[in-house]
Amino acid sequence: MTKTLYKNAQVFTGKNEEFTAGFNFVVDDETGTFTQDEQVDQTVDLAGQYVMPGMINAHTHIVADPYAKIAQLGSPDATAPTATFLALSNLQKLLADGVTYIRDVGSVADVDLELAALERQGDLFAPGIIASGSPLTMTGGHFSEAAYEVDGVDEVRKYARVLLKKGVDNIKLMATGGVSFNGETPHDIQLTEPELKAAVEEAHHKGRTANAHAQGTVGIQNALRAGVDSVEHAVYLDDETIDMFLQKGTYIVPTLAAPWAINQNTEQLPDFMVEKSLGLEKAHIKSIGKAAQAGVKLAMGTDSGTAFNNFDKNSSLELELMVNAGATNLQVLQAATINAANLLQVADRAGTIEPNKFADFIVLADNPLADIKAIQKEKTVYKKGKEVK
């Protein structure tokens, strides 16, 4: 059993509000956890460097190819072998960017569930995975080709129970239309408030979470009243809706990288997608800025797997986009660490640097509280105490 002392670092633990200088911590290399042991076998001097917890990305689609060369997000043609191949590759790209835990919110063939189990057993070196399996959507709704199509409270409850029987950690719900699929808009109401509430009740009965894809104002409010744990995207927010987030303590997972990636590549994408994405970008940025400034809880997520929304860079980019929208650097670091850990219900093992938690951390040359782009630069990533090569 080897224990390694990392000394003299400047550390953001996830709980402090600035980097603490001269911080020492010990990693048990066998268990992959931070420990309080004083007897160590080796020492690493991190003087002049900055350390933060590994990032947590609360919104991914690891079975998708953002460049649509192998399998497009939501395509019925995605096979289990293809999806697994993509997921294994995408997980390594996430690790290299500093992401050590994810929540996947739209898989196929239960690939996320299977890989989550392998990672927990120690057979797969990858970010920890909170799995949602296949989403629930109305017939013909958002993501319908790769989801359970459900209509009415009884069907929603039935398939929520099917997902829970399979072992999902979270149930993903489609409350509105969106950008990536034709024939719908972000304002379209899809699963109704009673339908959403039925799934949330089933998830919460089992101690699991439920989240909702919701972009238009009415759909967001439906999801909030239904009791979801987080709203994904939250594009169109008014003051009333922001107050509802504050009253209920519900998280927003902004995914600003999704429209940003589309809008950087307009000439290579379908007109319907580009038109919707360009049309909502300013509203999305304004909404997330207002929510952040009002104190709504944020958790970082990218929606990686959507068009041109990559896994190797966009988690660290998402932090910059959140700051540009109006969140503070501290809010953003918390969104990517302790907040996301609390949302995903993994705060007992991830999201902060403290004893008995997984030794997931990032070593940086510069201070991201001074310049959030520091996380985009060269960095050293550790997952359960092992350096990511």
mmCIF file of C-alpha atoms in Angstrom, residues 11-375:
data_model
loop_
_atom_site.group_PDB
_atom_site.id
_atom_site.type_symbol
_atom_site.label_atom_id
_atom_site.label_comp_id
_atom_site.label_asym_id
_atom_site.label_seq_id
_atom_site.Cartn_x
_atom_site.Cartn_y
_atom_site.Cartn_z
ATOM 1 C CA VAL A 11 -6.110 24.339 -3.284
ATOM 2 C CA PHE A 12 -9.773 24.994 -3.957
ATOM 3 C CA THR A 13 -11.402 22.195 -2.000
ATOM 4 C CA GLY A 14 -14.901 22.840 -3.308
ATOM 5 C CA LYS A 15 -15.932 24.246 0.057
ATOM 6 C CA ASN A 16 -13.603 27.218 0.422
ATOM 7 C CA GLU A 17 -14.182 30.419 -1.541
ATOM 8 C CA GLU A 18 -10.591 30.980 -2.616
ATOM 9 C CA PHE A 19 -7.502 28.883 -3.163
ATOM 10 C CA THR A 20 -5.784 28.104 0.143
ATOM 11 C CA ALA A 21 -2.004 28.412 -0.068
ATOM 12 C CA GLY A 22 0.379 25.822 1.394
ATOM 13 C CA PHE A 23 -2.269 23.103 1.370
ATOM 14 C CA ASN A 24 -1.154 19.478 1.860
ATOM 15 C CA PHE A 25 -3.201 16.374 1.157
ATOM 16 C CA VAL A 26 -2.533 12.639 1.147
ATOM 17 C CA VAL A 27 -3.779 10.069 -1.369
ATOM 18 C CA ASP A 28 -4.032 6.360 -0.631
ATOM 19 C CA ASP A 29 -2.979 4.973 -3.988
ATOM 20 C CA GLU A 30 -4.540 1.558 -3.303
ATOM 21 C CA THR A 31 -8.043 2.773 -2.432
ATOM 22 C CA GLY A 32 -7.855 5.852 -4.673
ATOM 23 C CA THR A 33 -9.110 8.106 -1.895
ATOM 24 C CA PHE A 34 -7.939 11.110 0.066
ATOM 25 C CA THR A 35 -6.822 10.068 3.555
ATOM 26 C CA GLN A 36 -5.816 11.621 6.854
ATOM 27 C CA ASP A 37 -2.859 9.256 7.286
ATOM 28 C CA GLU A 38 0.359 10.986 8.322
ATOM 29 C CA GLN A 39 2.721 8.152 7.352
ATOM 30 C CA VAL A 40 3.484 8.478 3.636
ATOM 31 C CA ASP A 41 5.720 6.653 1.177
ATOM 32 C CA GLN A 42 6.414 9.422 -1.308
ATOM 33 C CA THR A 43 5.983 13.159 -1.727
ATOM 34 C CA VAL A 44 5.019 15.347 -4.669
ATOM 35 C CA ASP A 45 5.768 19.069 -4.386
ATOM 36 C CA LEU A 46 3.072 21.202 -6.025
ATOM 37 C CA ALA A 47 4.517 24.586 -5.067
ATOM 38 C CA GLY A 48 3.255 27.323 -7.352
ATOM 39 C CA GLN A 49 0.450 25.171 -8.776
ATOM 40 C CA TYR A 50 -3.309 25.238 -8.284
ATOM 41 C CA VAL A 51 -5.415 22.208 -7.387
ATOM 42 C CA MET A 52 -9.188 21.790 -7.645
ATOM 43 C CA PRO A 53 -11.547 18.806 -7.517
ATOM 44 C CA GLY A 54 -12.152 16.913 -10.726
ATOM 45 C CA MET A 55 -14.995 18.432 -12.696
ATOM 46 C CA ILE A 56 -18.449 16.888 -12.764
ATOM 47 C CA ASN A 57 -20.410 17.151 -15.998
ATOM 48 C CA ALA A 58 -24.110 16.756 -15.232
ATOM 49 C CA HIS A 59 -25.357 16.541 -18.827
ATOM 50 C CA THR A 60 -23.702 14.260 -21.389
ATOM 51 C CA HIS A 61 -24.685 11.855 -24.160
ATOM 52 C CA ILE A 62 -21.652 9.584 -24.260
ATOM 53 C CA VAL A 63 -23.094 7.231 -26.895
ATOM 54 C CA ALA A 64 -23.220 10.020 -29.491
ATOM 55 C CA ASP A 65 -20.765 11.293 -32.077
ATOM 56 C CA PRO A 66 -20.870 15.109 -32.166
ATOM 57 C CA TYR A 67 -19.599 15.030 -35.732
ATOM 58 C CA ALA A 68 -22.234 12.494 -36.911
ATOM 59 C CA LYS A 69 -19.616 10.355 -38.656
ATOM 60 C CA ILE A 70 -20.472 7.184 -36.725
ATOM 61 C CA ALA A 71 -23.819 7.596 -34.938
ATOM 62 C CA GLN A 72 -25.843 10.784 -34.653
ATOM 63 C CA LEU A 73 -27.478 11.682 -31.335
ATOM 64 C CA GLY A 74 -30.946 10.187 -31.110
ATOM 65 C CA SER A 75 -30.587 8.117 -34.272
ATOM 66 C CA PRO A 76 -32.524 4.826 -34.356
ATOM 67 C CA ASP A 77 -29.627 3.370 -36.336
ATOM 68 C CA ALA A 78 -27.236 3.456 -33.365
ATOM 69 C CA THR A 79 -26.385 -0.119 -32.421
ATOM 70 C CA ALA A 80 -25.168 -1.312 -29.036
ATOM 71 C CA PRO A 81 -21.624 -2.056 -30.324
ATOM 72 C CA THR A 82 -21.365 1.342 -32.029
ATOM 73 C CA ALA A 83 -22.755 3.144 -28.985
ATOM 74 C CA THR A 84 -20.323 1.325 -26.695
ATOM 75 C CA PHE A 85 -17.376 2.155 -28.951
ATOM 76 C CA LEU A 86 -18.311 5.835 -28.921
ATOM 77 C CA ALA A 87 -18.958 5.883 -25.177
ATOM 78 C CA LEU A 88 -15.576 4.378 -24.317
ATOM 79 C CA SER A 89 -13.825 6.931 -26.523
ATOM 80 C CA ASN A 90 -15.867 9.862 -25.223
ATOM 81 C CA LEU A 91 -15.277 8.914 -21.594
ATOM 82 C CA GLN A 92 -11.515 9.099 -22.111
ATOM 83 C CA LYS A 93 -11.867 12.495 -23.779
ATOM 84 C CA LEU A 94 -13.867 13.751 -20.812
ATOM 85 C CA LEU A 95 -11.186 12.516 -18.423
ATOM 86 C CA ALA A 96 -8.465 14.323 -20.366
ATOM 87 C CA ASP A 97 -10.435 17.577 -20.031
ATOM 88 C CA GLY A 98 -10.586 17.126 -16.261
ATOM 89 C CA VAL A 99 -14.036 15.531 -15.910
ATOM 90 C CA THR A 100 -13.982 12.763 -13.321
ATOM 91 C CA TYR A 101 -17.726 12.210 -12.874
ATOM 92 C CA ILE A 102 -20.654 12.503 -15.268
ATOM 93 C CA ARG A 103 -24.389 12.157 -15.436
ATOM 94 C CA ASP A 104 -25.463 10.699 -18.753
ATOM 95 C CA VAL A 105 -28.996 11.724 -19.704
ATOM 96 C CA GLY A 106 -29.796 9.983 -22.957
ATOM 97 C CA SER A 107 -28.266 6.626 -23.804
ATOM 98 C CA VAL A 108 -29.192 3.643 -25.976
ATOM 99 C CA ALA A 109 -29.167 -0.081 -25.239
ATOM 100 C CA ASP A 110 -28.449 0.665 -21.559
ATOM 101 C CA VAL A 111 -24.814 1.340 -22.444
ATOM 102 C CA ASP A 112 -24.467 3.952 -19.722
ATOM 103 C CA LEU A 113 -25.832 1.525 -17.114
ATOM 104 C CA GLU A 114 -23.431 -1.229 -18.119
ATOM 105 C CA LEU A 115 -20.394 1.047 -18.197
ATOM 106 C CA ALA A 116 -21.370 2.618 -14.872
ATOM 107 C CA ALA A 117 -21.307 -0.826 -13.274
ATOM 108 C CA LEU A 118 -17.904 -1.632 -14.785
ATOM 109 C CA GLU A 119 -16.466 1.653 -13.503
ATOM 110 C CA ARG A 120 -17.841 1.060 -10.004
ATOM 111 C CA GLN A 121 -16.287 -2.432 -9.966
ATOM 112 C CA GLY A 122 -12.914 -1.013 -10.931
ATOM 113 C CA ASP A 123 -12.869 -2.756 -14.307
ATOM 114 C CA LEU A 124 -13.085 0.472 -16.323
ATOM 115 C CA PHE A 125 -10.828 3.483 -15.833
ATOM 116 C CA ALA A 126 -13.225 6.311 -16.647
ATOM 117 C CA PRO A 127 -15.249 9.047 -15.022
ATOM 118 C CA GLY A 128 -17.811 7.808 -12.551
ATOM 119 C CA ILE A 129 -21.184 7.535 -14.272
ATOM 120 C CA ILE A 130 -24.643 8.451 -13.032
ATOM 121 C CA ALA A 131 -26.815 6.630 -15.552
ATOM 122 C CA SER A 132 -30.291 7.511 -16.813
ATOM 123 C CA GLY A 133 -30.736 4.908 -19.535
ATOM 124 C CA SER A 134 -33.329 5.912 -22.116
ATOM 125 C CA PRO A 135 -35.317 9.131 -21.581
ATOM 126 C CA LEU A 136 -39.096 9.364 -21.347
ATOM 127 C CA THR A 137 -40.805 11.443 -24.032
ATOM 128 C CA MET A 138 -44.287 11.747 -25.500
ATOM 129 C CA THR A 139 -45.056 9.876 -28.701
ATOM 130 C CA GLY A 140 -43.198 11.732 -31.427
ATOM 131 C CA GLY A 141 -41.558 13.999 -28.862
ATOM 132 C CA HIS A 142 -38.022 15.234 -28.386
ATOM 133 C CA PHE A 143 -35.463 12.410 -28.765
ATOM 134 C CA SER A 144 -38.323 10.004 -29.537
ATOM 135 C CA GLU A 145 -36.292 7.638 -31.723
ATOM 136 C CA ALA A 146 -34.007 6.792 -28.792
ATOM 137 C CA ALA A 147 -36.469 7.085 -25.896
ATOM 138 C CA TYR A 148 -39.460 5.374 -24.347
ATOM 139 C CA GLU A 149 -42.506 7.027 -25.908
ATOM 140 C CA VAL A 150 -45.109 7.421 -23.179
ATOM 141 C CA ASP A 151 -48.534 9.052 -23.122
ATOM 142 C CA GLY A 152 -50.551 9.675 -19.993
ATOM 143 C CA VAL A 153 -49.736 9.356 -16.334
ATOM 144 C CA ASP A 154 -50.079 5.569 -16.217
ATOM 145 C CA GLU A 155 -47.630 4.972 -19.068
ATOM 146 C CA VAL A 156 -45.138 7.424 -17.596
ATOM 147 C CA ARG A 157 -45.348 5.712 -14.221
ATOM 148 C CA LYS A 158 -44.973 2.277 -15.825
ATOM 149 C CA TYR A 159 -41.831 3.156 -17.768
ATOM 150 C CA ALA A 160 -40.335 5.110 -14.894
ATOM 151 C CA ARG A 161 -40.626 1.883 -12.929
ATOM 152 C CA VAL A 162 -39.067 -0.062 -15.810
ATOM 153 C CA LEU A 163 -36.083 2.280 -15.730
ATOM 154 C CA LEU A 164 -35.773 2.013 -11.964
ATOM 155 C CA LYS A 165 -35.929 -1.795 -12.223
ATOM 156 C CA LYS A 166 -32.979 -1.614 -14.628
ATOM 157 C CA GLY A 167 -31.066 0.354 -12.015
ATOM 158 C CA VAL A 168 -30.970 3.929 -13.293
ATOM 159 C CA ASP A 169 -29.742 6.631 -10.947
ATOM 160 C CA ASN A 170 -31.824 9.323 -12.643
ATOM 161 C CA ILE A 171 -34.889 9.590 -14.862
ATOM 162 C CA LYS A 172 -34.634 11.964 -17.814
ATOM 163 C CA LEU A 173 -37.872 13.642 -18.931
ATOM 164 C CA MET A 174 -38.696 15.704 -22.004
ATOM 165 C CA ALA A 175 -40.869 18.645 -20.964
ATOM 166 C CA THR A 176 -40.511 20.665 -24.189
ATOM 167 C CA GLY A 177 -39.258 20.485 -27.728
ATOM 168 C CA GLY A 178 -35.762 21.598 -28.590
ATOM 169 C CA VAL A 179 -33.209 22.537 -31.196
ATOM 170 C CA SER A 180 -31.648 19.315 -32.466
ATOM 171 C CA PHE A 181 -34.763 17.670 -33.941
ATOM 172 C CA ASN A 182 -37.018 18.937 -36.706
ATOM 173 C CA GLY A 183 -40.750 19.551 -36.386
ATOM 174 C CA GLU A 184 -40.711 21.060 -32.907
ATOM 175 C CA THR A 185 -39.709 24.264 -31.145
ATOM 176 C CA PRO A 186 -38.195 24.975 -27.714
ATOM 177 C CA HIS A 187 -41.574 26.381 -26.643
ATOM 178 C CA ASP A 188 -43.608 23.254 -27.470
ATOM 179 C CA ILE A 189 -45.140 21.626 -24.408
ATOM 180 C CA GLN A 190 -44.508 17.896 -24.504
ATOM 181 C CA LEU A 191 -44.822 15.792 -21.327
ATOM 182 C CA THR A 192 -47.470 17.498 -19.208
ATOM 183 C CA GLU A 193 -47.119 18.550 -15.599
ATOM 184 C CA PRO A 194 -49.071 15.508 -14.284
ATOM 185 C CA GLU A 195 -46.964 13.198 -16.456
ATOM 186 C CA LEU A 196 -43.746 14.779 -15.248
ATOM 187 C CA LYS A 197 -44.937 14.586 -11.643
ATOM 188 C CA ALA A 198 -45.668 10.865 -11.930
ATOM 189 C CA ALA A 199 -42.096 10.125 -13.023
ATOM 190 C CA VAL A 200 -40.631 12.387 -10.348
ATOM 191 C CA GLU A 201 -42.675 10.619 -7.679
ATOM 192 C CA GLU A 202 -41.404 7.228 -8.805
ATOM 193 C CA ALA A 203 -37.790 8.415 -8.859
ATOM 194 C CA HIS A 204 -38.030 10.006 -5.441
ATOM 195 C CA HIS A 205 -39.725 6.925 -3.954
ATOM 196 C CA LYS A 206 -36.526 5.054 -4.762
ATOM 197 C CA GLY A 207 -34.214 7.831 -3.609
ATOM 198 C CA ARG A 208 -33.218 8.677 -7.180
ATOM 199 C CA THR A 209 -33.354 11.945 -9.070
ATOM 200 C CA ALA A 210 -35.346 13.163 -12.060
ATOM 201 C CA ASN A 211 -34.384 15.912 -14.460
ATOM 202 C CA ALA A 212 -36.189 17.615 -17.309
ATOM 203 C CA HIS A 213 -35.131 18.898 -20.693
ATOM 204 C CA ALA A 214 -37.073 22.179 -20.663
ATOM 205 C CA GLN A 215 -36.361 25.230 -22.811
ATOM 206 C CA GLY A 216 -39.560 27.293 -23.063
ATOM 207 C CA THR A 217 -40.930 29.181 -20.054
ATOM 208 C CA VAL A 218 -44.191 27.254 -19.636
ATOM 209 C CA GLY A 219 -42.468 23.885 -19.906
ATOM 210 C CA ILE A 220 -39.856 24.965 -17.370
ATOM 211 C CA GLN A 221 -42.573 25.966 -14.931
ATOM 212 C CA ASN A 222 -44.362 22.656 -15.461
ATOM 213 C CA ALA A 223 -41.143 20.817 -14.613
ATOM 214 C CA LEU A 224 -40.570 22.937 -11.510
ATOM 215 C CA ARG A 225 -44.081 22.345 -10.204
ATOM 216 C CA ALA A 226 -43.650 18.635 -10.900
ATOM 217 C CA GLY A 227 -40.655 18.619 -8.532
ATOM 218 C CA VAL A 228 -37.709 17.783 -10.792
ATOM 219 C CA ASP A 229 -34.255 18.003 -9.254
ATOM 220 C CA SER A 230 -32.789 19.936 -12.168
ATOM 221 C CA VAL A 231 -33.889 21.687 -15.315
ATOM 222 C CA GLU A 232 -31.637 21.270 -18.313
ATOM 223 C CA HIS A 233 -31.016 24.228 -20.651
ATOM 224 C CA ALA A 234 -33.566 26.670 -19.115
ATOM 225 C CA VAL A 235 -33.386 28.900 -22.175
ATOM 226 C CA TYR A 236 -36.324 31.253 -21.624
ATOM 227 C CA LEU A 237 -36.547 32.463 -18.018
ATOM 228 C CA ASP A 238 -38.629 35.322 -16.700
ATOM 229 C CA ASP A 239 -38.554 36.762 -13.182
ATOM 230 C CA GLU A 240 -41.441 34.573 -12.012
ATOM 231 C CA THR A 241 -39.659 31.431 -13.155
ATOM 232 C CA ILE A 242 -36.393 32.454 -11.517
ATOM 233 C CA ASP A 243 -38.297 32.990 -8.266
ATOM 234 C CA MET A 244 -39.716 29.474 -8.583
ATOM 235 C CA PHE A 245 -36.184 28.061 -8.883
ATOM 236 C CA LEU A 246 -35.155 29.932 -5.743
ATOM 237 C CA GLN A 247 -38.217 28.842 -3.766
ATOM 238 C CA LYS A 248 -37.844 25.185 -4.708
ATOM 239 C CA GLY A 249 -34.034 25.006 -4.602
ATOM 240 C CA THR A 250 -33.992 23.408 -8.053
ATOM 241 C CA TYR A 251 -30.760 23.350 -10.037
ATOM 242 C CA ILE A 252 -30.217 24.664 -13.551
ATOM 243 C CA VAL A 253 -27.807 22.817 -15.819
ATOM 244 C CA PRO A 254 -27.214 25.518 -18.466
ATOM 245 C CA THR A 255 -25.481 23.618 -21.341
ATOM 246 C CA LEU A 256 -24.444 26.861 -23.030
ATOM 247 C CA ALA A 257 -21.930 24.895 -25.096
ATOM 248 C CA ALA A 258 -24.724 23.264 -27.097
ATOM 249 C CA PRO A 259 -26.008 26.320 -29.006
ATOM 250 C CA TRP A 260 -22.496 27.782 -29.042
ATOM 251 C CA ALA A 261 -21.182 24.731 -30.909
ATOM 252 C CA ILE A 262 -24.018 24.814 -33.446
ATOM 253 C CA ASN A 263 -23.568 28.527 -34.041
ATOM 254 C CA GLN A 264 -19.863 28.063 -34.778
ATOM 255 C CA ASN A 265 -20.655 25.543 -37.515
ATOM 256 C CA THR A 266 -23.769 26.868 -39.228
ATOM 257 C CA GLU A 267 -22.652 26.010 -42.755
ATOM 258 C CA GLN A 268 -22.394 22.308 -41.916
ATOM 259 C CA LEU A 269 -25.754 21.821 -40.213
ATOM 260 C CA PRO A 270 -29.426 21.672 -41.273
ATOM 261 C CA ASP A 271 -31.247 24.978 -41.665
ATOM 262 C CA PHE A 272 -33.932 24.065 -39.103
ATOM 263 C CA MET A 273 -31.308 23.478 -36.414
ATOM 264 C CA VAL A 274 -29.301 26.590 -37.186
ATOM 265 C CA GLU A 275 -32.386 28.813 -37.287
ATOM 266 C CA LYS A 276 -33.557 27.667 -33.869
ATOM 267 C CA SER A 277 -30.098 27.813 -32.304
ATOM 268 C CA LEU A 278 -29.309 31.295 -33.580
ATOM 269 C CA GLY A 279 -32.741 32.442 -32.465
ATOM 270 C CA LEU A 280 -32.319 31.383 -28.844
ATOM 271 C CA GLU A 281 -28.637 32.058 -28.113
ATOM 272 C CA LYS A 282 -29.050 35.597 -26.741
ATOM 273 C CA ALA A 283 -32.092 34.661 -24.660
ATOM 274 C CA HIS A 284 -30.258 31.641 -23.268
ATOM 275 C CA ILE A 285 -27.223 33.671 -22.228
ATOM 276 C CA LYS A 286 -29.419 36.379 -20.675
ATOM 277 C CA SER A 287 -31.495 33.828 -18.759
ATOM 278 C CA ILE A 288 -28.503 32.004 -17.283
ATOM 279 C CA GLY A 289 -26.866 35.300 -16.306
ATOM 280 C CA LYS A 290 -30.009 36.505 -14.534
ATOM 281 C CA ALA A 291 -30.447 33.170 -12.770
ATOM 282 C CA ALA A 292 -26.835 33.156 -11.611
ATOM 283 C CA GLN A 293 -27.020 36.706 -10.329
ATOM 284 C CA ALA A 294 -30.251 35.892 -8.486
ATOM 285 C CA GLY A 295 -28.534 32.993 -6.724
ATOM 286 C CA VAL A 296 -30.163 30.033 -8.470
ATOM 287 C CA LYS A 297 -28.101 26.882 -7.932
ATOM 288 C CA LEU A 298 -26.100 25.931 -11.025
ATOM 289 C CA ALA A 299 -24.532 22.612 -11.968
ATOM 290 C CA MET A 300 -22.180 22.344 -14.928
ATOM 291 C CA GLY A 301 -23.270 20.345 -17.963
ATOM 292 C CA THR A 302 -22.480 20.579 -21.647
ATOM 293 C CA ASP A 303 -24.957 18.408 -23.580
ATOM 294 C CA SER A 304 -21.890 16.974 -25.309
ATOM 295 C CA GLY A 305 -22.888 14.641 -28.102
ATOM 296 C CA THR A 306 -25.100 17.238 -29.761
ATOM 297 C CA ALA A 307 -23.889 18.751 -33.023
ATOM 298 C CA PHE A 308 -20.190 19.705 -32.903
ATOM 299 C CA ASN A 309 -20.408 19.749 -29.099
ATOM 300 C CA ASN A 310 -17.272 17.767 -28.284
ATOM 301 C CA PHE A 311 -16.154 15.817 -25.238
ATOM 302 C CA ASP A 312 -12.462 16.727 -25.210
ATOM 303 C CA LYS A 313 -12.706 20.503 -24.685
ATOM 304 C CA ASN A 314 -16.231 21.687 -24.036
ATOM 305 C CA SER A 315 -16.492 20.944 -20.318
ATOM 306 C CA SER A 316 -13.757 23.467 -19.580
ATOM 307 C CA LEU A 317 -15.218 25.772 -22.259
ATOM 308 C CA GLU A 318 -18.647 25.609 -20.607
ATOM 309 C CA LEU A 319 -17.170 27.282 -17.529
ATOM 310 C CA GLU A 320 -15.993 30.223 -19.622
ATOM 311 C CA LEU A 321 -19.409 30.507 -21.291
ATOM 312 C CA MET A 322 -21.116 30.578 -17.887
ATOM 313 C CA VAL A 323 -18.807 33.375 -16.717
ATOM 314 C CA ASN A 324 -19.429 35.296 -19.934
ATOM 315 C CA ALA A 325 -23.167 34.966 -19.282
ATOM 316 C CA GLY A 326 -22.835 36.609 -15.856
ATOM 317 C CA ALA A 327 -21.928 33.925 -13.303
ATOM 318 C CA THR A 328 -18.924 34.574 -11.083
ATOM 319 C CA ASN A 329 -15.805 32.435 -11.328
ATOM 320 C CA LEU A 330 -16.589 31.030 -7.886
ATOM 321 C CA GLN A 331 -20.150 30.110 -8.875
ATOM 322 C CA VAL A 332 -18.786 28.327 -11.911
ATOM 323 C CA LEU A 333 -16.164 26.347 -9.977
ATOM 324 C CA GLN A 334 -18.843 25.353 -7.482
ATOM 325 C CA ALA A 335 -21.176 24.392 -10.339
ATOM 326 C CA ALA A 336 -18.524 22.017 -11.683
ATOM 327 C CA THR A 337 -17.675 20.485 -8.309
ATOM 328 C CA ILE A 338 -19.677 20.576 -5.080
ATOM 329 C CA ASN A 339 -22.987 21.691 -6.632
ATOM 330 C CA ALA A 340 -22.929 19.010 -9.296
ATOM 331 C CA ALA A 341 -21.958 16.418 -6.680
ATOM 332 C CA ASN A 342 -24.947 17.388 -4.553
ATOM 333 C CA LEU A 343 -27.291 17.277 -7.544
ATOM 334 C CA LEU A 344 -26.028 13.855 -8.645
ATOM 335 C CA GLN A 345 -26.165 12.559 -5.048
ATOM 336 C CA VAL A 346 -22.471 11.657 -5.089
ATOM 337 C CA ALA A 347 -21.262 14.250 -2.552
ATOM 338 C CA ASP A 348 -20.289 11.420 -0.200
ATOM 339 C CA ARG A 349 -17.541 10.421 -2.629
ATOM 340 C CA ALA A 350 -16.880 13.249 -5.107
ATOM 341 C CA GLY A 351 -16.983 16.992 -5.643
ATOM 342 C CA THR A 352 -14.601 18.104 -2.882
ATOM 343 C CA ILE A 353 -11.072 17.480 -1.709
ATOM 344 C CA GLU A 354 -11.392 15.948 1.748
ATOM 345 C CA PRO A 355 -10.647 12.644 3.504
ATOM 346 C CA ASN A 356 -12.437 9.454 2.453
ATOM 347 C CA LYS A 357 -13.570 10.805 -0.909
ATOM 348 C CA PHE A 358 -12.227 9.700 -4.268
ATOM 349 C CA ALA A 359 -8.902 11.330 -5.080
ATOM 350 C CA ASP A 360 -10.254 13.058 -8.185
ATOM 351 C CA PHE A 361 -8.386 16.301 -8.762
ATOM 352 C CA ILE A 362 -6.849 18.613 -11.349
ATOM 353 C CA VAL A 363 -3.479 20.366 -11.149
ATOM 354 C CA LEU A 364 -3.336 23.723 -12.958
ATOM 355 C CA ALA A 365 -0.612 26.237 -13.657
ATOM 356 C CA ASP A 366 -2.860 29.270 -13.115
ATOM 357 C CA ASN A 367 -5.704 30.339 -10.846
ATOM 358 C CA PRO A 368 -9.172 29.815 -12.400
ATOM 359 C CA LEU A 369 -10.714 32.180 -9.865
ATOM 360 C CA ALA A 370 -8.641 34.904 -11.495
ATOM 361 C CA ASP A 371 -9.076 33.635 -15.066
ATOM 362 C CA ILE A 372 -11.561 30.847 -15.761
ATOM 363 C CA LYS A 373 -9.690 30.017 -18.974
ATOM 364 C CA ALA A 374 -6.942 28.517 -16.788
ATOM 365 C CA ILE A 375 -8.937 25.263 -16.838
#
